GROMACS .gro file of C-alpha atoms in nm:
model
  204
    1MET     CA    1   5.316   8.829  13.607
    2ALA     CA    2   5.610   8.788  13.492
    3THR     CA    3   5.939   9.001  13.484
    4ARG     CA    4   6.122   9.037  13.168
    5VAL     CA    5   6.476   9.101  13.137
    6PHE     CA    6   6.641   9.252  12.825
    7LEU     CA    7   7.023   9.131  12.821
    8ILE     CA    8   7.228   9.395  12.585
    9ARG     CA    9   7.538   9.344  12.436
   10HIS     CA   10   7.736   9.684  12.425
   11GLY     CA   11   7.860   9.841  12.133
   12VAL     CA   12   8.209   9.735  11.982
   13THR     CA   13   8.539   9.936  12.100
   14THR     CA   14   8.855   9.945  11.854
   15TRP     CA   15   8.991   9.703  12.082
   16HIS     CA   16   8.690   9.468  11.937
   17GLU     CA   17   8.780   9.609  11.577
   18ASP     CA   18   9.135   9.481  11.600
   19ASP     CA   19   9.017   9.120  11.717
   20ARG     CA   20   9.139   9.170  12.043
   21LEU     CA   21   9.015   9.051  12.414
   22VAL     CA   22   8.901   9.316  12.580
   23GLY     CA   23   8.834   9.143  12.961
   24GLN     CA   24   8.849   9.417  13.246
   25ARG     CA   25   9.014   9.682  13.046
   26ASP     CA   26   8.811   9.999  13.018
   27VAL     CA   27   8.784  10.096  12.660
   28PRO     CA   28   8.527  10.335  12.518
   29LEU     CA   29   8.271  10.270  12.258
   30SER     CA   30   8.416  10.333  11.887
   31GLN     CA   31   8.171  10.498  11.624
   32ALA     CA   32   8.040  10.161  11.495
   33GLY     CA   33   7.972  10.084  11.889
   34VAL     CA   34   7.771  10.427  11.938
   35ALA     CA   35   7.600  10.313  11.657
   36GLN     CA   36   7.537   9.950  11.725
   37SER     CA   37   7.353  10.075  12.060
   38GLU     CA   38   7.154  10.341  11.916
   39LYS     CA   39   6.984  10.070  11.716
   40ALA     CA   40   6.951   9.888  12.027
   41ALA     CA   41   6.737  10.207  12.174
   42ALA     CA   42   6.562  10.193  11.886
   43ALA     CA   43   6.450   9.844  11.952
   44LEU     CA   44   6.338   9.918  12.297
   45ALA     CA   45   6.167  10.245  12.262
   46GLU     CA   46   5.839  10.096  12.240
   47ILE     CA   47   5.918   9.903  12.595
   48SER     CA   48   5.814  10.015  12.916
   49VAL     CA   49   6.182   9.952  13.101
   50ALA     CA   50   6.135  10.064  13.453
   51ASP     CA   51   6.529   9.970  13.480
   52VAL     CA   52   6.825  10.003  13.371
   53ILE     CA   53   7.162   9.813  13.541
   54ALA     CA   54   7.473   9.828  13.347
   55SER     CA   55   7.829   9.702  13.406
   56PRO     CA   56   8.046   9.985  13.557
   57LEU     CA   57   8.301   9.960  13.234
   58GLN     CA   58   8.270  10.237  13.045
   59ARG     CA   59   8.151  10.062  12.725
   60ALA     CA   60   7.867   9.933  12.874
   61MET     CA   61   7.761  10.237  13.047
   62GLN     CA   62   7.783  10.431  12.719
   63SER     CA   63   7.574  10.198  12.549
   64ALA     CA   64   7.288  10.230  12.853
   65GLU     CA   65   7.292  10.567  12.860
   66ILE     CA   66   7.219  10.556  12.503
   67ILE     CA   67   6.947  10.347  12.606
   68THR     CA   68   6.803  10.531  12.879
   69ALA     CA   69   6.801  10.860  12.666
   70SER     CA   70   6.449  10.798  12.548
   71HIS     CA   71   6.313  10.636  12.865
   72GLY     CA   72   6.406  10.937  13.134
   73ILE     CA   73   6.588  10.687  13.417
   74GLN     CA   74   6.929  10.661  13.551
   75VAL     CA   75   7.163  10.382  13.498
   76ALA     CA   76   7.254  10.164  13.799
   77ARG     CA   77   7.566  10.025  13.783
   78ASP     CA   78   7.659   9.653  13.895
   79PRO     CA   79   7.978   9.543  13.899
   80ARG     CA   80   7.872   9.171  13.884
   81LEU     CA   81   7.798   9.208  13.532
   82THR     CA   82   8.174   9.329  13.452
   83ASP     CA   83   8.364   9.143  13.181
   84PHE     CA   84   8.564   8.840  13.248
   85ARG     CA   85   8.897   8.930  13.453
   86VAL     CA   86   9.142   8.758  13.188
   87GLY     CA   87   9.474   8.862  13.351
   88GLU     CA   88   9.750   8.863  13.035
   89TRP     CA   89   9.517   8.779  12.796
   90SER     CA   90   9.392   9.104  12.789
   91GLY     CA   91   9.505   9.286  12.456
   92MET     CA   92   9.597   9.000  12.297
   93THR     CA   93   9.403   8.909  11.964
   94PHE     CA   94   9.204   8.553  11.936
   95ALA     CA   95   9.471   8.446  11.684
   96GLU     CA   96   9.690   8.447  11.949
   97LEU     CA   97   9.482   8.338  12.195
   98GLU     CA   98   9.377   8.023  11.999
   99LYS     CA   99   9.763   7.874  12.023
  100ARG     CA  100   9.755   7.920  12.392
  101SER     CA  101   9.678   7.588  12.594
  102ASP     CA  102   9.550   7.788  12.898
  103TYR     CA  103   9.290   7.918  12.667
  104GLN     CA  104   9.161   7.650  12.542
  105ARG     CA  105   9.114   7.498  12.884
  106PHE     CA  106   8.901   7.764  13.012
  107LEU     CA  107   8.702   7.711  12.732
  108ASP     CA  108   8.662   7.364  12.768
  109THR     CA  109   8.670   7.315  13.138
  110GLY     CA  110   8.568   7.661  13.269
  111GLU     CA  111   8.930   7.625  13.463
  112ALA     CA  112   9.030   7.965  13.587
  113MET     CA  113   9.304   8.147  13.406
  114ASP     CA  114   9.637   8.268  13.570
  115GLY     CA  115   9.522   8.599  13.718
  116GLY     CA  116   9.191   8.523  13.623
  117GLU     CA  117   8.887   8.387  13.718
  118GLY     CA  118   8.708   8.066  13.679
  119LEU     CA  119   8.377   8.001  13.496
  120ASP     CA  120   8.172   7.896  13.815
  121GLU     CA  121   8.302   8.223  13.972
  122ILE     CA  122   8.177   8.413  13.674
  123THR     CA  123   7.840   8.271  13.603
  124GLU     CA  124   7.780   8.301  14.006
  125ARG     CA  125   7.838   8.652  14.000
  126ALA     CA  126   7.637   8.729  13.702
  127THR     CA  127   7.313   8.494  13.790
  128ALA     CA  128   7.309   8.645  14.146
  129ALA     CA  129   7.312   9.020  14.003
  130ILE     CA  130   7.011   8.916  13.773
  131GLU     CA  131   6.803   8.749  14.024
  132GLN     CA  132   6.838   9.049  14.256
  133ALA     CA  133   6.713   9.286  13.999
  134VAL     CA  134   6.426   9.039  13.916
  135GLU     CA  135   6.379   8.983  14.320
  136ASP     CA  136   6.417   9.391  14.407
  137SER     CA  137   6.155   9.494  14.101
  138PRO     CA  138   5.764   9.467  14.116
  139SER     CA  139   5.635   9.167  13.907
  140GLY     CA  140   5.563   9.252  13.556
  141ASP     CA  141   5.871   9.542  13.527
  142ASP     CA  142   6.072   9.521  13.248
  143ILE     CA  143   6.453   9.515  13.297
  144ALA     CA  144   6.751   9.632  13.103
  145VAL     CA  145   7.089   9.474  13.174
  146VAL     CA  146   7.356   9.630  12.957
  147THR     CA  147   7.671   9.386  12.982
  148HIS     CA  148   7.962   9.199  12.808
  149ALA     CA  149   7.863   8.893  12.528
  150GLY     CA  150   8.059   8.653  12.789
  151ILE     CA  151   7.836   8.726  13.044
  152ILE     CA  152   7.537   8.698  12.837
  153ARG     CA  153   7.669   8.380  12.711
  154VAL     CA  154   7.728   8.249  13.059
  155LEU     CA  155   7.380   8.365  13.185
  156LEU     CA  156   7.177   8.207  12.857
  157SER     CA  157   7.401   7.878  12.897
  158SER     CA  158   7.314   7.841  13.271
  159TYR     CA  159   6.967   7.923  13.233
  160LEU     CA  160   6.954   7.696  12.934
  161GLY     CA  161   7.161   7.402  13.139
  162ALA     CA  162   7.446   7.374  12.907
  163THR     CA  163   7.747   7.209  12.970
  164SER     CA  164   8.026   7.413  13.097
  165GLY     CA  165   8.201   7.370  12.749
  166LYS     CA  166   7.945   7.519  12.563
  167TRP     CA  167   7.878   7.849  12.626
  168HIS     CA  168   8.107   8.032  12.407
  169GLN     CA  169   7.936   7.838  12.158
  170LEU     CA  170   7.651   8.087  12.163
  171ARG     CA  171   7.636   8.412  11.904
  172VAL     CA  172   7.588   8.713  12.117
  173SER     CA  173   7.656   9.052  11.857
  174PRO     CA  174   7.729   9.358  11.945
  175GLY     CA  175   7.425   9.546  12.031
  176SER     CA  176   7.198   9.243  12.022
  177ILE     CA  177   6.896   9.142  12.244
  178SER     CA  178   6.827   8.876  12.430
  179VAL     CA  179   6.524   8.809  12.649
  180LEU     CA  180   6.474   8.628  12.952
  181SER     CA  181   6.107   8.566  13.148
  182PHE     CA  182   6.086   8.520  13.534
  183VAL     CA  183   5.791   8.450  13.719
  184SER     CA  184   6.024   8.455  14.039
  185SER     CA  185   6.357   8.475  14.063
  186ALA     CA  186   6.353   8.180  14.253
  187ASP     CA  187   6.256   7.989  13.952
  188SER     CA  188   6.440   7.923  13.602
  189PRO     CA  189   6.305   8.177  13.338
  190ARG     CA  190   6.167   8.101  13.004
  191VAL     CA  191   6.422   8.236  12.699
  192LEU     CA  192   6.231   8.445  12.491
  193ALA     CA  193   6.497   8.586  12.253
  194ILE     CA  194   6.837   8.512  12.173
  195ASN     CA  195   7.095   8.773  11.966
  196HIS     CA  196   6.825   8.957  11.858
  197CYS     CA  197   6.946   9.232  11.581
  198SER     CA  198   6.758   9.467  11.382
  199SER     CA  199   6.886   9.279  11.051
  200LEU     CA  200   7.020   8.882  10.950
  201ALA     CA  201   7.332   9.047  10.838
  202GLU     CA  202   7.402   9.180  11.196
  203VAL     CA  203   7.356   8.790  11.283
  204LEU     CA  204   7.570   8.643  11.042
   0.00000   0.00000   0.00000
């Protein structure tokens, strides 16, 4: 029996609303981010979630706690699900980042940024977190994982076998849900959904 993993992107913060790269800065949800997490919780209300695992950053933990409110379970923190370590890029707008050759190189090749981490390192820690969660859970359980857009993109790209320069082309909306189905932690999962939202407007 398959174990399903629901990958949920946390809601937005004021930094996201200002189009800034957050990285590992610990910024809480904005009011809009709370509403997005509430929509994700409503979408999961009829799923028998057995475990909820989250990045330890505030925005992910707040979103996870909104989701667990209807399931009566505790949120487990896993630092391997933390957002990218981005060094001096943290707080910069995407308009500023697009002018930087080091940022473009990271997007194209996954090369480690100055003071940050490379795509291989990010992929290794993120997939290890998911595969441990699957291995530790009884077959047939549903697991909710609340993390960041970049982590979800990297996970989906890895499991779909995409090349390193393609991960950032996946759209992962705030509060969206993507779904993986594992027969075992040793096998590649089926991808059942990507960027599921409550409305097309949120996708677009």
